[in-house]
XYZ file of C-alpha atoms in Angstrom:
772
model
C 0.000 0.000 0.000
C 1.237 3.505 -0.787
C 2.590 4.847 2.523
C 2.040 8.454 1.410
C -1.697 7.864 1.190
C -3.511 9.860 3.922
C -4.976 7.378 6.365
C -8.291 9.222 6.481
C -8.786 9.014 2.704
C -8.015 5.311 2.685
C -10.242 4.618 5.674
C -13.149 6.468 4.068
C -12.670 4.603 0.768
C -12.606 1.258 2.581
C -15.709 2.151 4.580
C -17.618 3.208 1.502
C -16.654 0.179 -0.581
C -17.254 -2.215 2.307
C -20.754 -0.833 2.608
C -21.421 -1.579 -1.060
C -19.859 -5.048 -0.834
C -21.996 -5.792 2.237
C -25.018 -4.985 0.116
C -23.826 -7.397 -2.571
C -23.401 -10.209 -0.061
C -26.829 -9.439 1.368
C -28.235 -9.870 -2.126
C -26.304 -13.147 -2.532
C -27.750 -14.410 0.758
C -31.218 -13.332 -0.286
C -30.970 -15.060 -3.668
C -29.512 -18.200 -2.067
C -32.355 -18.394 0.445
C -34.906 -17.900 -2.302
C -33.319 -20.551 -4.503
C -33.027 -23.042 -1.610
C -36.650 -22.478 -0.630
C -37.763 -22.857 -4.228
C -35.695 -26.045 -4.587
C -37.193 -27.515 -1.405
C -40.679 -26.632 -2.633
C -39.998 -28.298 -5.992
C -38.763 -31.480 -4.308
C -41.845 -31.753 -2.124
C -44.366 -30.621 -4.726
C -47.156 -33.057 -5.322
C -49.033 -31.088 -7.952
C -50.088 -32.300 -11.381
C -50.844 -35.757 -10.000
C -47.358 -37.117 -10.713
C -47.803 -37.036 -14.474
C -44.917 -37.183 -16.898
C -45.205 -33.456 -17.543
C -45.173 -32.740 -13.812
C -42.043 -34.780 -13.271
C -40.250 -33.074 -16.143
C -41.254 -29.596 -15.003
C -40.012 -30.387 -11.521
C -36.699 -31.516 -12.950
C -36.343 -28.330 -15.006
C -36.988 -26.107 -12.020
C -34.772 -28.186 -9.713
C -31.921 -28.013 -12.230
C -32.244 -24.238 -12.559
C -32.364 -23.636 -8.800
C -29.459 -26.037 -8.108
C -27.310 -24.345 -10.726
C -27.907 -20.931 -9.200
C -27.208 -22.169 -5.660
C -23.909 -23.688 -6.796
C -22.983 -20.457 -8.579
C -23.755 -18.348 -5.509
C -21.806 -20.707 -3.228
C -18.752 -20.649 -5.487
C -18.580 -16.851 -5.361
C -18.530 -16.572 -1.572
C -14.868 -15.540 -1.460
C -13.872 -12.450 -3.410
C -17.351 -11.819 -4.763
C -16.474 -8.306 -5.981
C -12.922 -7.422 -6.964
C -13.157 -4.300 -9.075
C -14.878 -1.095 -10.000
C -14.886 1.094 -13.100
C -15.642 4.819 -13.109
C -16.413 6.063 -16.619
C -16.350 9.476 -18.269
C -20.129 9.200 -18.645
C -20.438 9.314 -14.865
C -21.345 5.641 -14.497
C -19.893 3.246 -11.928
C -19.723 -0.487 -12.592
C -18.645 -3.088 -10.037
C -16.948 -6.182 -11.459
C -17.082 -9.627 -9.859
C -17.202 -13.387 -10.188
C -20.904 -13.482 -11.092
C -23.610 -11.118 -12.233
C -26.101 -9.784 -9.681
C -29.261 -7.714 -10.011
C -31.482 -6.171 -7.378
C -35.037 -7.339 -6.761
C -36.078 -4.524 -9.107
C -33.643 -5.937 -11.739
C -31.204 -3.039 -11.476
C -27.597 -4.173 -12.160
C -25.489 -4.481 -9.005
C -22.477 -6.536 -10.146
C -21.132 -7.253 -13.649
C -19.862 -10.765 -14.384
C -16.136 -10.555 -15.212
C -16.704 -12.407 -18.495
C -19.430 -10.091 -19.756
C -18.590 -7.584 -22.532
C -19.322 -4.745 -20.109
C -16.388 -5.863 -17.956
C -13.816 -5.960 -20.730
C -12.539 -2.438 -20.114
C -11.523 -3.534 -16.625
C -8.746 -5.569 -18.293
C -8.018 -3.669 -21.480
C -8.205 0.032 -20.568
C -4.845 1.771 -20.271
C -3.599 5.378 -19.939
C -2.827 5.310 -23.665
C -6.298 3.951 -24.497
C -8.593 4.566 -21.530
C -11.714 3.502 -23.465
C -13.783 6.023 -21.540
C -12.573 4.762 -18.165
C -11.537 7.436 -15.674
C -10.489 5.210 -12.809
C -10.017 1.498 -12.349
C -10.246 0.391 -8.735
C -9.102 -3.013 -7.466
C -10.702 -4.350 -4.290
C -8.805 -6.890 -2.171
C -10.647 -9.038 0.324
C -10.414 -11.888 2.795
C -13.739 -13.639 3.034
C -16.379 -10.920 3.047
C -14.118 -8.208 4.440
C -12.216 -5.741 2.261
C -8.546 -5.585 3.154
C -7.218 -3.094 0.646
C -7.874 -0.851 -2.326
C -5.644 -0.005 -5.291
C -6.581 2.687 -7.799
C -5.291 3.226 -11.314
C -5.908 6.670 -12.759
C -6.375 6.284 -16.514
C -7.335 9.857 -17.411
C -6.536 12.510 -14.806
C -8.255 15.298 -16.787
C -11.515 13.394 -16.922
C -11.162 12.493 -13.257
C -10.910 16.154 -12.325
C -13.928 16.983 -14.499
C -16.056 14.100 -13.294
C -16.731 15.497 -9.837
C -15.231 12.488 -8.043
C -13.100 14.594 -5.669
C -10.181 14.604 -8.114
C -6.873 12.783 -7.890
C -6.790 13.233 -4.124
C -9.480 10.512 -3.905
C -7.162 7.899 -5.409
C -5.913 5.253 -3.006
C -3.364 2.418 -3.031
C -1.045 1.255 -5.783
C -1.499 -0.623 -9.057
C -3.135 -3.959 -8.309
C -0.769 -5.895 -10.494
C 2.332 -4.890 -8.568
C 0.500 -5.500 -5.311
C -0.308 -9.030 -6.449
C 3.306 -9.576 -7.456
C 4.554 -8.642 -4.016
C 2.311 -11.151 -2.284
C 3.934 -14.409 -1.237
C 3.266 -17.523 -3.295
C 1.007 -20.106 -1.737
C 0.537 -23.758 -2.547
C -2.381 -22.948 -4.844
C -2.919 -20.517 -7.636
C -6.046 -18.617 -6.625
C -8.018 -16.835 -9.286
C -6.384 -13.635 -10.434
C -9.134 -12.152 -12.557
C -8.415 -8.789 -11.012
C -4.863 -8.671 -12.365
C -5.410 -9.795 -15.944
C -3.933 -7.228 -18.274
C -4.584 -6.371 -21.900
C -2.275 -9.050 -23.331
C -4.020 -11.776 -21.372
C -7.448 -10.376 -22.119
C -6.725 -10.605 -25.844
C -5.936 -14.290 -25.352
C -8.929 -14.978 -23.110
C -11.475 -13.521 -25.524
C -9.939 -14.874 -28.717
C -12.468 -16.701 -30.944
C -13.392 -20.266 -30.032
C -12.641 -21.675 -33.458
C -9.184 -22.717 -34.577
C -5.854 -23.325 -32.874
C -4.483 -20.468 -30.775
C -0.847 -20.651 -29.662
C 0.069 -18.504 -26.659
C 3.839 -18.106 -26.639
C 5.324 -16.437 -23.593
C 8.377 -16.615 -21.401
C 8.485 -17.159 -17.640
C 6.120 -15.086 -15.540
C 4.037 -13.776 -18.429
C 0.792 -15.218 -17.095
C 0.310 -17.935 -19.734
C -1.400 -20.340 -17.368
C -3.576 -17.632 -15.847
C -4.702 -16.598 -19.316
C -5.376 -20.193 -20.387
C -7.514 -21.006 -17.346
C -9.518 -17.821 -17.594
C -9.949 -18.555 -21.282
C -11.537 -21.889 -20.338
C -13.948 -20.115 -17.984
C -14.705 -17.416 -20.548
C -15.387 -19.894 -23.367
C -17.716 -21.904 -21.149
C -19.543 -18.664 -20.384
C -19.639 -17.203 -23.899
C -20.241 -20.501 -25.740
C -22.250 -22.380 -23.133
C -24.548 -24.166 -25.550
C -21.677 -25.198 -27.808
C -19.476 -26.567 -25.041
C -21.995 -27.811 -22.489
C -22.356 -31.222 -24.163
C -18.701 -31.682 -25.136
C -16.799 -30.007 -22.308
C -13.274 -28.627 -22.072
C -10.068 -30.610 -21.562
C -7.068 -29.029 -19.816
C -3.776 -30.945 -20.127
C -0.971 -29.955 -17.748
C 2.667 -31.074 -17.388
C 2.400 -32.951 -14.077
C 0.031 -33.829 -11.237
C 1.458 -31.202 -8.881
C 0.806 -28.515 -11.450
C -2.792 -29.683 -11.847
C -3.339 -29.431 -8.121
C -1.660 -26.025 -8.155
C -4.194 -24.714 -10.654
C -7.037 -26.981 -9.556
C -8.892 -24.342 -7.566
C -8.963 -21.699 -10.270
C -11.814 -22.907 -12.469
C -14.083 -23.896 -9.563
C -13.483 -20.459 -8.046
C -14.658 -18.946 -11.322
C -17.814 -21.051 -11.247
C -16.715 -23.703 -13.756
C -16.584 -27.312 -12.568
C -17.331 -29.388 -15.656
C -13.775 -29.364 -16.981
C -11.432 -32.355 -17.208
C -7.924 -31.642 -15.884
C -5.269 -34.253 -16.569
C -1.683 -34.892 -17.603
C -0.610 -36.771 -20.712
C -0.158 -39.737 -18.368
C -3.893 -39.641 -17.595
C -5.255 -39.426 -21.143
C -5.850 -43.186 -21.366
C -8.896 -44.098 -19.217
C -8.139 -46.359 -16.302
C -4.461 -45.433 -16.243
C -2.627 -42.649 -14.419
C 1.043 -42.918 -15.368
C 3.567 -40.654 -13.676
C 6.879 -42.520 -14.117
C 9.130 -40.976 -16.744
C 11.227 -42.956 -19.226
C 14.954 -42.522 -19.560
C 15.950 -39.746 -21.955
C 16.888 -42.250 -24.685
C 13.659 -44.235 -24.348
C 11.588 -41.040 -24.264
C 13.070 -39.902 -27.575
C 12.223 -43.178 -29.315
C 8.755 -43.589 -27.784
C 7.880 -40.007 -28.629
C 8.950 -40.318 -32.268
C 6.119 -40.468 -34.810
C 7.762 -43.569 -36.303
C 6.326 -45.517 -33.374
C 2.931 -45.277 -35.101
C 4.380 -47.330 -37.975
C 5.892 -49.832 -35.555
C 2.548 -50.325 -33.838
C 0.701 -50.633 -37.146
C 3.155 -53.339 -38.212
C 2.789 -55.087 -34.857
C -0.976 -55.215 -35.354
C -0.678 -56.568 -38.886
C 1.677 -59.288 -37.673
C -1.173 -60.477 -35.434
C -3.313 -61.123 -38.536
C -1.906 -64.427 -39.706
C -2.680 -67.175 -42.188
C -1.279 -70.697 -41.680
C 1.692 -71.720 -43.809
C -0.322 -74.634 -45.124
C -3.803 -75.979 -44.637
C -5.403 -75.198 -41.295
C -6.003 -78.274 -39.134
C -8.904 -77.715 -36.737
C -9.771 -80.326 -34.077
C -13.502 -80.608 -33.427
C -14.958 -81.677 -30.124
C -17.781 -83.714 -31.725
C -15.657 -85.574 -34.277
C -12.741 -87.939 -33.961
C -10.678 -86.609 -36.862
C -9.823 -82.911 -37.314
C -11.098 -80.859 -40.222
C -8.698 -79.447 -42.798
C -9.403 -75.945 -44.145
C -7.510 -75.225 -47.388
C -4.677 -72.711 -47.181
C -6.230 -70.675 -49.997
C -9.463 -70.243 -48.044
C -7.515 -68.944 -45.016
C -5.597 -66.450 -47.153
C -8.808 -65.206 -48.779
C -10.444 -64.717 -45.383
C -7.435 -62.748 -44.147
C -7.256 -60.582 -47.267
C -10.985 -59.888 -47.239
C -10.908 -58.786 -43.597
C -7.861 -56.571 -44.161
C -9.423 -54.962 -47.229
C -12.191 -53.517 -45.057
C -9.720 -50.990 -43.656
C -11.381 -51.394 -40.280
C -9.532 -51.574 -36.950
C -8.139 -54.993 -36.044
C -10.807 -56.111 -33.568
C -13.659 -54.934 -35.785
C -12.217 -56.569 -38.906
C -11.767 -59.742 -36.873
C -15.521 -60.314 -37.026
C -15.315 -60.562 -40.847
C -12.333 -62.921 -40.641
C -14.015 -65.209 -38.117
C -17.272 -65.244 -40.112
C -15.477 -66.250 -43.304
C -13.328 -68.847 -41.554
C -16.366 -70.452 -39.890
C -18.092 -70.645 -43.275
C -14.945 -72.264 -44.731
C -14.856 -74.663 -41.805
C -18.482 -75.661 -42.412
C -17.669 -76.387 -46.042
C -14.517 -78.308 -45.086
C -16.479 -80.440 -42.640
C -19.016 -81.199 -45.372
C -16.251 -82.270 -47.735
C -14.704 -84.426 -45.020
C -18.039 -86.144 -44.320
C -18.660 -86.517 -48.062
C -22.165 -85.116 -47.869
C -23.625 -82.051 -49.509
C -24.342 -78.907 -47.522
C -27.970 -78.205 -46.824
C -29.532 -74.823 -46.096
C -29.933 -75.626 -42.390
C -26.226 -76.341 -41.959
C -25.240 -73.207 -43.854
C -27.467 -71.150 -41.579
C -26.668 -72.659 -38.194
C -23.380 -74.489 -38.715
C -21.036 -71.516 -38.073
C -22.687 -70.681 -34.734
C -22.531 -74.319 -33.622
C -18.851 -74.537 -34.483
C -18.068 -71.227 -32.686
C -19.408 -72.711 -29.471
C -16.541 -75.210 -29.509
C -13.493 -74.075 -27.517
C -11.079 -75.750 -29.934
C -12.475 -73.719 -32.835
C -12.319 -70.441 -30.919
C -8.749 -71.199 -29.822
C -7.578 -72.076 -33.346
C -9.106 -69.037 -35.032
C -8.046 -66.798 -32.156
C -4.436 -67.783 -32.740
C -4.704 -66.523 -36.330
C -6.529 -63.261 -35.562
C -6.687 -62.682 -31.796
C -8.923 -60.235 -29.976
C -6.429 -57.756 -28.474
C -6.400 -54.936 -25.935
C -3.994 -52.004 -26.234
C -2.281 -53.168 -23.038
C -1.680 -56.626 -24.494
C -0.266 -55.301 -27.763
C 2.041 -52.633 -26.303
C 3.077 -54.660 -23.259
C 4.139 -57.640 -25.353
C 5.884 -55.450 -27.925
C 8.061 -53.698 -25.309
C 8.975 -56.886 -23.466
C 9.553 -59.363 -26.317
C 12.756 -58.689 -28.241
C 11.806 -61.005 -31.124
C 8.390 -59.421 -31.579
C 9.831 -55.906 -31.377
C 12.574 -56.739 -33.838
C 10.070 -58.125 -36.373
C 7.727 -55.136 -36.062
C 10.436 -52.456 -36.030
C 13.167 -53.826 -38.294
C 12.221 -51.536 -41.187
C 11.597 -48.519 -38.953
C 13.977 -48.357 -35.982
C 17.699 -48.903 -35.662
C 18.808 -51.857 -33.485
C 20.099 -49.422 -30.857
C 16.694 -47.713 -30.760
C 14.947 -51.043 -30.347
C 17.264 -51.904 -27.478
C 16.359 -48.838 -25.396
C 12.658 -49.710 -25.695
C 12.956 -53.195 -24.197
C 12.041 -53.662 -20.545
C 11.086 -56.330 -18.044
C 7.504 -57.707 -18.081
C 6.869 -56.550 -14.512
C 7.692 -52.927 -15.341
C 4.845 -50.472 -14.823
C 3.422 -48.112 -17.405
C 5.264 -44.840 -18.028
C 4.052 -41.478 -19.288
C 5.655 -42.264 -22.642
C 3.587 -45.454 -22.904
C 0.257 -43.621 -22.817
C 0.440 -42.249 -26.405
C 1.460 -45.747 -27.545
C -1.559 -47.262 -25.817
C -3.799 -44.621 -27.374
C -2.364 -45.316 -30.818
C -2.856 -49.037 -30.269
C -6.468 -48.436 -29.263
C -7.030 -46.620 -32.563
C -5.475 -49.464 -34.531
C -7.305 -52.194 -32.652
C -10.757 -50.730 -32.133
C -13.337 -53.014 -30.615
C -16.072 -55.270 -31.861
C -18.978 -53.151 -30.715
C -21.836 -54.729 -32.648
C -23.943 -55.386 -29.570
C -23.092 -51.980 -28.140
C -24.111 -50.239 -31.369
C -27.434 -52.057 -31.387
C -28.113 -50.894 -27.845
C -27.037 -47.371 -28.788
C -29.466 -47.263 -31.729
C -32.337 -48.206 -29.467
C -31.205 -45.729 -26.811
C -30.893 -42.908 -29.371
C -34.415 -43.463 -30.556
C -35.662 -43.365 -26.970
C -33.595 -40.250 -26.155
C -34.859 -38.463 -29.255
C -38.433 -38.930 -28.082
C -37.556 -37.821 -24.540
C -35.657 -34.739 -25.775
C -38.617 -33.691 -27.901
C -40.881 -33.903 -24.899
C -38.376 -32.060 -22.677
C -38.146 -29.252 -25.225
C -41.917 -28.860 -25.187
C -41.888 -28.575 -21.388
C -39.125 -25.957 -21.517
C -41.184 -23.945 -23.999
C -44.158 -24.076 -21.622
C -41.937 -22.786 -18.793
C -40.349 -20.114 -20.975
C -36.859 -21.611 -20.568
C -36.276 -22.940 -24.081
C -33.185 -21.300 -25.546
C -32.165 -19.755 -22.224
C -29.083 -21.957 -21.950
C -29.911 -22.679 -18.313
C -31.283 -26.166 -18.928
C -30.344 -28.403 -21.853
C -33.194 -30.577 -23.207
C -30.778 -33.485 -23.713
C -29.564 -33.274 -20.116
C -33.123 -33.096 -18.873
C -34.168 -36.131 -20.942
C -31.192 -38.117 -19.688
C -31.954 -37.215 -16.079
C -35.468 -38.586 -16.502
C -34.480 -41.760 -18.306
C -34.943 -45.118 -16.658
C -31.197 -45.256 -16.097
C -31.399 -42.510 -13.482
C -29.311 -39.376 -13.125
C -26.627 -39.022 -15.766
C -22.988 -38.482 -14.821
C -21.510 -35.052 -15.431
C -19.940 -34.137 -18.729
C -16.524 -34.241 -17.070
C -17.095 -37.746 -15.664
C -18.356 -39.110 -18.975
C -15.549 -37.503 -20.941
C -12.780 -38.699 -18.617
C -14.016 -42.297 -18.900
C -14.344 -42.283 -22.694
C -11.102 -42.526 -24.662
C -12.820 -41.495 -27.882
C -14.553 -38.446 -26.385
C -14.465 -35.408 -28.703
C -14.068 -32.278 -26.554
C -15.488 -28.926 -27.534
C -12.183 -27.245 -26.694
C -8.769 -28.472 -25.573
C -6.221 -26.419 -23.625
C -2.642 -27.667 -23.273
C -0.295 -25.946 -20.838
C 3.468 -26.383 -21.285
C 2.522 -27.602 -24.768
C 6.115 -27.404 -25.929
C 6.776 -30.582 -23.910
C 4.538 -32.810 -26.043
C 6.243 -35.418 -28.193
C 5.035 -36.216 -31.698
C 3.173 -39.267 -30.393
C 1.627 -37.213 -27.570
C 0.405 -34.676 -30.135
C -1.376 -37.492 -31.988
C -3.102 -38.415 -28.727
C -4.153 -34.853 -27.921
C -5.351 -34.122 -31.451
C -7.720 -37.098 -31.297
C -9.463 -35.355 -28.395
C -10.004 -32.228 -30.516
C -11.350 -33.306 -33.918
C -12.791 -29.810 -34.427
C -9.304 -28.380 -33.828
C -10.649 -25.835 -31.346
C -7.583 -25.542 -29.118
C -5.508 -23.210 -26.968
C -1.844 -24.208 -26.712
C 0.230 -22.437 -24.090
C 3.980 -22.639 -23.688
C 7.465 -21.389 -24.348
C 9.747 -23.255 -26.742
C 12.742 -21.809 -24.873
C 11.678 -23.800 -21.776
C 11.501 -27.135 -23.578
C 13.032 -29.808 -21.362
C 12.118 -33.036 -23.121
C 14.593 -34.331 -25.708
C 11.687 -35.979 -27.541
C 9.945 -32.831 -28.734
C 10.039 -30.522 -31.746
C 11.955 -27.241 -31.782
C 9.199 -24.943 -33.021
C 5.436 -24.563 -32.984
C 5.397 -25.082 -36.734
C 7.051 -28.490 -36.416
C 4.467 -29.467 -33.804
C 1.340 -28.174 -35.515
C 1.853 -28.154 -39.274
C 1.195 -31.911 -39.606
C -2.330 -31.230 -38.330
C -3.271 -27.602 -39.084
C -0.673 -26.337 -41.540
C -1.181 -22.602 -42.054
C -4.330 -22.648 -39.924
C -3.017 -21.739 -36.483
C -2.515 -18.296 -35.028
C -0.122 -17.065 -32.348
C -0.345 -14.494 -29.566
C 2.864 -13.357 -27.892
C 3.013 -12.460 -24.190
C 5.935 -10.111 -23.691
C 5.639 -8.754 -20.151
C 7.015 -10.699 -17.187
C 4.832 -9.914 -14.181
C 6.286 -12.465 -11.780
C 10.050 -12.757 -12.119
C 12.029 -9.754 -10.857
C 14.502 -8.091 -13.190
C 17.431 -9.165 -10.998
C 16.564 -12.845 -11.537
C 15.813 -12.410 -15.237
C 19.282 -10.957 -15.845
C 21.153 -14.286 -15.429
C 18.175 -16.116 -16.954
C 18.557 -13.991 -20.087
C 22.216 -15.017 -20.351
C 21.209 -18.682 -20.192
C 18.493 -18.101 -22.794
C 20.946 -16.424 -25.166
C 23.165 -19.495 -24.976
C 20.477 -22.141 -25.504
C 18.099 -20.257 -27.822
C 20.005 -17.530 -29.681
C 17.722 -14.883 -31.091
C 14.922 -15.410 -28.586
C 14.106 -12.306 -26.572
C 13.267 -12.847 -22.889
C 10.099 -11.237 -21.527
C 10.550 -7.808 -19.970
C 10.199 -7.764 -16.189
C 8.017 -4.979 -14.824
C 9.413 -4.993 -11.320
C 12.620 -5.167 -9.360
C 12.892 -7.511 -6.412
C 15.389 -5.510 -4.405
C 17.791 -8.432 -3.931
C 20.045 -9.710 -6.656
C 20.701 -13.435 -7.106
C 23.682 -14.724 -5.155
C 26.078 -17.623 -5.562
C 27.505 -19.790 -2.795
C 30.630 -21.744 -3.692
C 31.026 -24.946 -1.706
C 34.167 -26.832 -0.931
C 34.389 -30.263 -2.538
C 31.824 -32.533 -0.910
C 30.118 -29.637 0.897
C 27.259 -28.920 -1.495
C 24.537 -30.581 0.579
C 25.646 -28.897 3.805
C 25.635 -25.462 2.161
C 22.217 -26.053 0.664
C 20.891 -26.942 4.113
C 22.467 -23.824 5.588
C 21.050 -21.615 2.807
C 17.580 -23.097 3.249
C 17.700 -22.344 6.979
C 18.572 -18.705 6.315
C 15.901 -18.281 3.645
C 13.263 -19.890 5.837
C 14.047 -17.509 8.672
C 13.703 -14.559 6.289
C 10.381 -15.835 4.921
C 8.942 -16.361 8.394
C 10.013 -12.907 9.448
C 8.265 -11.484 6.368
C 5.049 -13.353 7.142
C 5.528 -16.588 5.225
C 6.024 -17.862 1.715
C 7.344 -20.845 -0.197
C 10.834 -22.141 -0.885
C 12.011 -24.775 -3.363
C 15.317 -26.553 -3.670
C 15.760 -27.441 -7.350
C 18.545 -29.839 -8.241
C 19.618 -32.431 -10.825
C 17.977 -35.835 -10.429
C 21.148 -37.486 -9.142
C 21.392 -35.019 -6.225
C 17.783 -35.336 -5.034
C 18.190 -38.386 -2.732
C 21.022 -36.769 -0.747
C 19.245 -33.427 -0.458
C 15.991 -35.078 0.567
C 17.749 -37.012 3.322
C 19.484 -33.836 4.548
C 16.204 -31.865 4.621
C 13.793 -34.237 6.382
C 11.283 -31.443 6.992
C 10.957 -30.792 3.258
C 8.396 -32.332 0.920
C 10.194 -34.464 -1.637
C 9.554 -34.698 -5.359
C 6.352 -33.975 -7.169
C 3.901 -35.252 -4.590
C 0.841 -33.299 -3.534
C 2.437 -32.369 -0.223
C 5.070 -30.258 -1.988
C 2.519 -27.497 -2.550
C 1.608 -27.194 1.095
C 5.083 -27.473 2.596
C 7.331 -24.568 3.542
C 10.182 -26.286 1.705
C 10.062 -28.620 -1.295
C 12.919 -30.531 -2.925
C 12.370 -31.351 -6.590
C 13.848 -31.776 -10.029
C 13.318 -29.371 -12.896
C 10.538 -31.424 -14.496
C 8.587 -31.385 -11.232
C 9.046 -27.631 -10.824
C 7.861 -26.764 -14.317
C 4.903 -24.396 -14.277
C 5.279 -23.633 -10.553
C 6.499 -20.516 -8.733
C 8.184 -20.049 -5.359
C 9.130 -16.977 -3.367
C 12.672 -18.251 -2.959
C 14.603 -20.849 -4.905
C 17.852 -22.543 -3.916
C 19.353 -23.894 -7.118
C 21.804 -26.691 -6.321
C 24.528 -27.823 -8.732
C 23.660 -25.912 -11.923
C 26.415 -27.761 -13.798
C 24.665 -31.023 -12.940
C 21.414 -29.719 -14.408
C 23.237 -28.739 -17.589
C 24.792 -32.184 -17.894
C 21.820 -34.392 -17.070
C 20.001 -33.999 -20.396
C 20.534 -32.901 -23.982
C 18.136 -30.091 -23.045
C 20.095 -29.209 -19.899
C 20.435 -25.545 -20.874
C 16.669 -25.212 -21.232
C 16.235 -26.940 -17.860
C 18.583 -24.429 -16.236
C 16.539 -21.562 -17.702
C 13.392 -23.084 -16.225
C 14.972 -23.634 -12.806
C 16.240 -20.054 -12.506
C 12.903 -18.523 -13.431
C 10.887 -20.333 -10.744
C 11.934 -17.668 -8.202
C 9.643 -14.678 -7.717
C 11.754 -12.885 -5.079
C 15.149 -14.395 -4.343
C 17.484 -16.865 -6.099
C 20.535 -18.518 -4.540
C 22.829 -20.788 -6.552
C 24.942 -23.287 -4.593
C 27.701 -25.033 -6.527
C 31.026 -26.837 -6.356
C 33.953 -26.222 -8.636
C 33.208 -23.591 -11.245
C 29.970 -21.855 -12.146
C 28.658 -22.445 -15.672
C 29.763 -19.697 -18.038
C 26.246 -18.293 -18.331
C 26.090 -17.660 -14.557
C 29.496 -16.069 -14.097
C 27.953 -12.654 -13.375
C 26.285 -13.812 -10.134
C 27.315 -12.023 -6.964
C 29.101 -14.329 -4.518
C 27.999 -14.351 -0.906
C 31.377 -14.227 0.832
C 29.880 -14.776 4.280
C 28.128 -17.943 3.184
C 31.288 -19.176 1.478
C 33.425 -18.455 4.533
C 30.906 -20.166 6.782
C 30.893 -23.163 4.517
C 34.656 -23.314 4.567
C 34.803 -23.225 8.358
C 32.216 -25.950 8.668
C 34.244 -28.253 6.475
C 37.555 -27.853 8.292
């Protein structure tokens, strides 16, 4: 808060705004009570004699009241966060939801509504008719601070609002930057700036790439874009939902409270390791294995592996029958024809298998007739195949030629059987590449396996004849129910309101009971086509992972957020064009975020040197603030790295506690993590959920990606450089996790790109004494 601000002016502003906010909460309470009473009345209503129309009308009203109650409950904290004073003399309050008085006068503008846009886009250069933008900070229902931005001082003087002397506080953005990081990213709708707003409100259609360096608010913009799209395109997205793909589970928990706080709950959040239903992989492959698994050539290997499962016998097929003493011989030519006919369908393996089995059973019936030296009659032609299929020996024999396969069976066997892998990959992969793929049968699934499983699922498909028959009957029933639901909505005046979807209402009243949410249905369905897909840290996706993600977005409505300069995986492309042109060549657009709101200039200075070395020509984002403390380096004696890290952590923790709290991360190369974890028993280790709640976390670069900490102790930067072909990019990521203070602890010599760091002589001397 601006210390030169007269206390009386600030106190009066707080009193006045608190009075208005109290009125808003009173209206929220009033609406909640009304909605709860109406919902209770609907549930107990016995009118209309329990007819079909009565039941449907009750469901419509219950759905509408429940939705409003949930919306009001989700806005309890930080209901109103801003105010706009315009040159026309109007005042608009901006908040999480829209509110009107009982007389339908506007009280609060929803942050996503067009009327709120100026709150994010107005600037002194282009005030858009805004005189003052006021940011309101709160804890629960109580206001704790106010920050004003004067956009046009002349208009402010003319507007009769007591002039510039009525301004209080400082710019909200810088105030937000100075706050300590917590284990969660709360919603920051009040600090979105014009760059982010342009991203958030970009059209739904097409692929939008948001390129931005550290601290530019990429994730904030992406999450608010999800909320905005669900608001602005509710009818389009309500049935298909939105998928958000993040880099790791910790990151998803970090952002997991943002969308619910904005009133959006029907969104699927996952990592690439969770894109295959029933599997949540978190183990990473070695760098060499990751490169091969992520290569698009693996699609060819898998396709060949599937085709190798579609066999014909080398000679005639000998089939033992349970009801005959001698086996039946099916001619080789008949087996080859059955295989070729099934393959010519172009259908997935398990679906084409039905054709193969049908033809082979018919050939077997004919062969049995020849063997018995009697002509086929119509009865045997009609029922003979089904009778034969009931015999285990027949099913076993035909299954060996064209087996029913699951993705897990195909991929698991391929990666564990050297002979099978060699046969499938000999024309695609080098022997050395095949070798790094092989593993033991008891090995668990890795993140890199998930795109392979998804590819296998596409190639295999499933024989869904019975399912499709049930679906046809269900669709006919749903169509009738939806027509009736639409009629009821028209009677109630709710048709086209977007509040209740006729399809949802029909499903809720089906004999199957209440339908699962869109998010639940989508997460369980591998073939689900989402209305929009958002990928954070998208630069980390391998070619095979891109194939997996693109299947979830057949409409190609996507938002891809990342920074190619922060790419850590050796399995990925070097540019957005390389990633996207195979799918949407010339049909993707890019927005650039250029302002670094989070990382202080002192930390970005060494980060820029690292960036220049690993990505020449790339310009780092411009920091808008200075942290006051430059990064420091602590040189350890040989063997003293861990002890100096522990000592540095203790000093930083004391400083954080004195300042009122905050977060601290120790980021180190993978090989150093066990020793550091053992030396810091109070710290949360690795990428587990506890790392977000702990005062201190010890993690590798991959686990820290996308996260921010008040203070970072970077241990052994040379080790980070050496641990991966993308070590320089990893070092850039590690440095830029700090929002206030960075300390580098090292042995030997600092990497060339960090030579400008100031050495802490006291820490070095202390370390030396402790080692003698």
